[in-house]
Amino acid sequence: MKLIVTDRNGKVHTLDGREDWSAMEVIRDANLPMSAECGGACACATCHVYVADGWVDRLVPAAQQEVDMLDFGVAVQENSRLACQIKMTSDLDGLEVTLAPESL
Ligand code: FES
């Protein structure tokens, strides 16, 4: 399945997602800049992404821990999610996200 990622320079990368990997793992495996400091434990908010229109409602809703952690994110928007909490499945083939800024 494909994961389409726009980096902070506006460049679009089409990545090969792997079933059961998180979007964060796919992004880091492609060496795109995402610090993901906690390694996917939903404890840092440095894997913050914006989910493209049309995809937000297709994701499993954020658990309370993710909602709470997003409070620590930078420039959080309605379509913000933590990439480590998005599990890649065939339903998400073609998912589009944009890397959020790490600082303002
Ligand atoms: Fe830390 Fe996602 S990697 S919250």
mmCIF file of C-alpha atoms and ligand atoms in Angstrom:
data_model
loop_
_atom_site.group_PDB
_atom_site.id
_atom_site.type_symbol
_atom_site.label_atom_id
_atom_site.label_comp_id
_atom_site.label_asym_id
_atom_site.label_seq_id
_atom_site.Cartn_x
_atom_site.Cartn_y
_atom_site.Cartn_z
ATOM 1 C CA MET A 1 0.000 0.000 0.000
ATOM 2 C CA LYS A 2 1.148 3.527 -0.653
ATOM 3 C CA LEU A 3 1.661 6.302 1.840
ATOM 4 C CA ILE A 4 1.999 9.713 0.235
ATOM 5 C CA VAL A 5 3.924 12.193 2.324
ATOM 6 C CA THR A 6 4.498 15.884 1.710
ATOM 7 C CA ASP A 7 7.655 17.044 3.464
ATOM 8 C CA ARG A 8 8.253 20.460 5.016
ATOM 9 C CA ASN A 9 9.612 21.782 1.722
ATOM 10 C CA GLY A 10 6.445 20.823 -0.124
ATOM 11 C CA LYS A 11 8.062 17.865 -1.864
ATOM 12 C CA VAL A 12 5.780 14.851 -2.288
ATOM 13 C CA HIS A 13 7.136 11.364 -1.563
ATOM 14 C CA THR A 14 5.270 8.180 -2.440
ATOM 15 C CA LEU A 15 6.336 5.529 0.053
ATOM 16 C CA ASP A 16 5.626 1.826 0.216
ATOM 17 C CA GLY A 17 3.661 1.242 3.372
ATOM 18 C CA ARG A 18 3.897 -2.103 5.094
ATOM 19 C CA GLU A 19 0.935 -3.830 6.632
ATOM 20 C CA ASP A 20 0.888 -3.356 10.381
ATOM 21 C CA TRP A 21 3.635 -0.776 10.402
ATOM 22 C CA SER A 22 2.691 2.607 11.700
ATOM 23 C CA ALA A 23 2.790 5.570 9.340
ATOM 24 C CA MET A 24 5.620 6.908 11.523
ATOM 25 C CA GLU A 25 7.695 3.766 10.903
ATOM 26 C CA VAL A 26 7.136 4.023 7.153
ATOM 27 C CA ILE A 27 8.161 7.687 7.165
ATOM 28 C CA ARG A 28 11.290 7.055 9.217
ATOM 29 C CA ASP A 29 12.237 4.025 7.159
ATOM 30 C CA ALA A 30 12.279 6.351 4.140
ATOM 31 C CA ASN A 31 14.630 8.701 6.000
ATOM 32 C CA LEU A 32 12.225 11.594 5.922
ATOM 33 C CA PRO A 33 12.783 14.067 8.745
ATOM 34 C CA MET A 34 10.645 12.949 11.657
ATOM 35 C CA SER A 35 12.275 12.717 15.050
ATOM 36 C CA ALA A 36 9.606 10.480 16.641
ATOM 37 C CA GLU A 37 11.545 10.754 19.860
ATOM 38 C CA CYS A 38 9.545 8.297 21.921
ATOM 39 C CA GLY A 39 9.775 5.583 19.293
ATOM 40 C CA GLY A 40 6.034 5.222 18.849
ATOM 41 C CA ALA A 41 4.859 5.139 22.456
ATOM 42 C CA CYS A 42 2.439 8.055 22.010
ATOM 43 C CA ALA A 43 4.543 10.069 24.422
ATOM 44 C CA CYS A 44 6.253 12.849 22.475
ATOM 45 C CA ALA A 45 4.128 14.395 19.670
ATOM 46 C CA THR A 46 7.187 14.695 17.398
ATOM 47 C CA CYS A 47 5.539 12.423 14.817
ATOM 48 C CA HIS A 48 2.807 14.987 14.205
ATOM 49 C CA VAL A 49 1.279 15.000 10.727
ATOM 50 C CA TYR A 50 -1.666 16.639 8.999
ATOM 51 C CA VAL A 51 -4.028 14.199 7.337
ATOM 52 C CA ALA A 52 -5.350 15.175 3.894
ATOM 53 C CA ASP A 53 -8.982 16.015 3.265
ATOM 54 C CA GLY A 54 -11.030 12.922 2.654
ATOM 55 C CA TRP A 55 -8.813 10.720 4.813
ATOM 56 C CA VAL A 56 -9.459 12.064 8.285
ATOM 57 C CA ASP A 57 -12.716 10.178 8.733
ATOM 58 C CA ARG A 58 -11.270 6.975 7.345
ATOM 59 C CA LEU A 59 -8.743 6.635 10.135
ATOM 60 C CA VAL A 60 -9.444 4.919 13.418
ATOM 61 C CA PRO A 61 -10.298 7.854 15.728
ATOM 62 C CA ALA A 62 -7.576 9.048 18.058
ATOM 63 C CA ALA A 63 -7.535 7.447 21.496
ATOM 64 C CA GLN A 64 -7.579 9.761 24.497
ATOM 65 C CA GLN A 65 -3.830 9.371 25.008
ATOM 66 C CA GLU A 66 -3.198 10.626 21.479
ATOM 67 C CA VAL A 67 -5.619 13.534 21.929
ATOM 68 C CA ASP A 68 -3.850 14.481 25.161
ATOM 69 C CA MET A 69 -0.404 14.213 23.584
ATOM 70 C CA LEU A 70 -1.416 16.371 20.631
ATOM 71 C CA ASP A 71 -1.781 19.213 23.125
ATOM 72 C CA PHE A 72 2.018 19.249 23.123
ATOM 73 C CA GLY A 73 2.243 19.374 19.340
ATOM 74 C CA VAL A 74 3.250 22.460 17.379
ATOM 75 C CA ALA A 75 0.660 24.166 15.139
ATOM 76 C CA VAL A 76 -2.022 21.562 15.839
ATOM 77 C CA GLN A 77 -5.017 21.635 13.508
ATOM 78 C CA GLU A 78 -8.327 19.806 13.189
ATOM 79 C CA ASN A 79 -6.667 17.257 10.913
ATOM 80 C CA SER A 80 -3.655 16.646 13.144
ATOM 81 C CA ARG A 81 -2.717 13.106 14.108
ATOM 82 C CA LEU A 82 0.294 11.351 15.548
ATOM 83 C CA ALA A 83 1.773 9.191 12.805
ATOM 84 C CA CYS A 84 2.848 6.486 15.245
ATOM 85 C CA GLN A 85 -0.817 5.907 16.055
ATOM 86 C CA ILE A 86 -1.868 5.404 12.417
ATOM 87 C CA LYS A 87 -1.570 1.718 11.646
ATOM 88 C CA MET A 88 -1.134 0.977 7.959
ATOM 89 C CA THR A 89 -3.740 -1.367 6.546
ATOM 90 C CA SER A 90 -4.902 -2.074 3.011
ATOM 91 C CA ASP A 91 -7.867 0.244 3.674
ATOM 92 C CA LEU A 92 -5.400 3.093 3.922
ATOM 93 C CA ASP A 93 -3.738 2.528 0.540
ATOM 94 C CA GLY A 94 -2.992 6.006 -0.834
ATOM 95 C CA LEU A 95 -3.222 7.791 2.509
ATOM 96 C CA GLU A 96 -1.859 11.317 2.226
ATOM 97 C CA VAL A 97 -0.235 13.183 5.089
ATOM 98 C CA THR A 98 1.918 16.278 5.472
ATOM 99 C CA LEU A 99 4.720 16.574 8.011
ATOM 100 C CA ALA A 100 3.835 19.209 10.609
ATOM 101 C CA PRO A 101 6.469 21.754 11.653
ATOM 102 C CA GLU A 102 8.715 20.724 14.542
ATOM 103 C CA SER A 103 8.916 24.286 15.796
ATOM 104 C CA LEU A 104 7.412 27.646 14.942
HETATM 105 FE FE1 FES B 1 6.284 9.791 19.932
HETATM 106 FE FE2 FES B 1 4.538 9.249 18.018
HETATM 107 S S1 FES B 1 6.640 8.824 18.046
HETATM 108 S S2 FES B 1 4.163 10.184 19.916
#
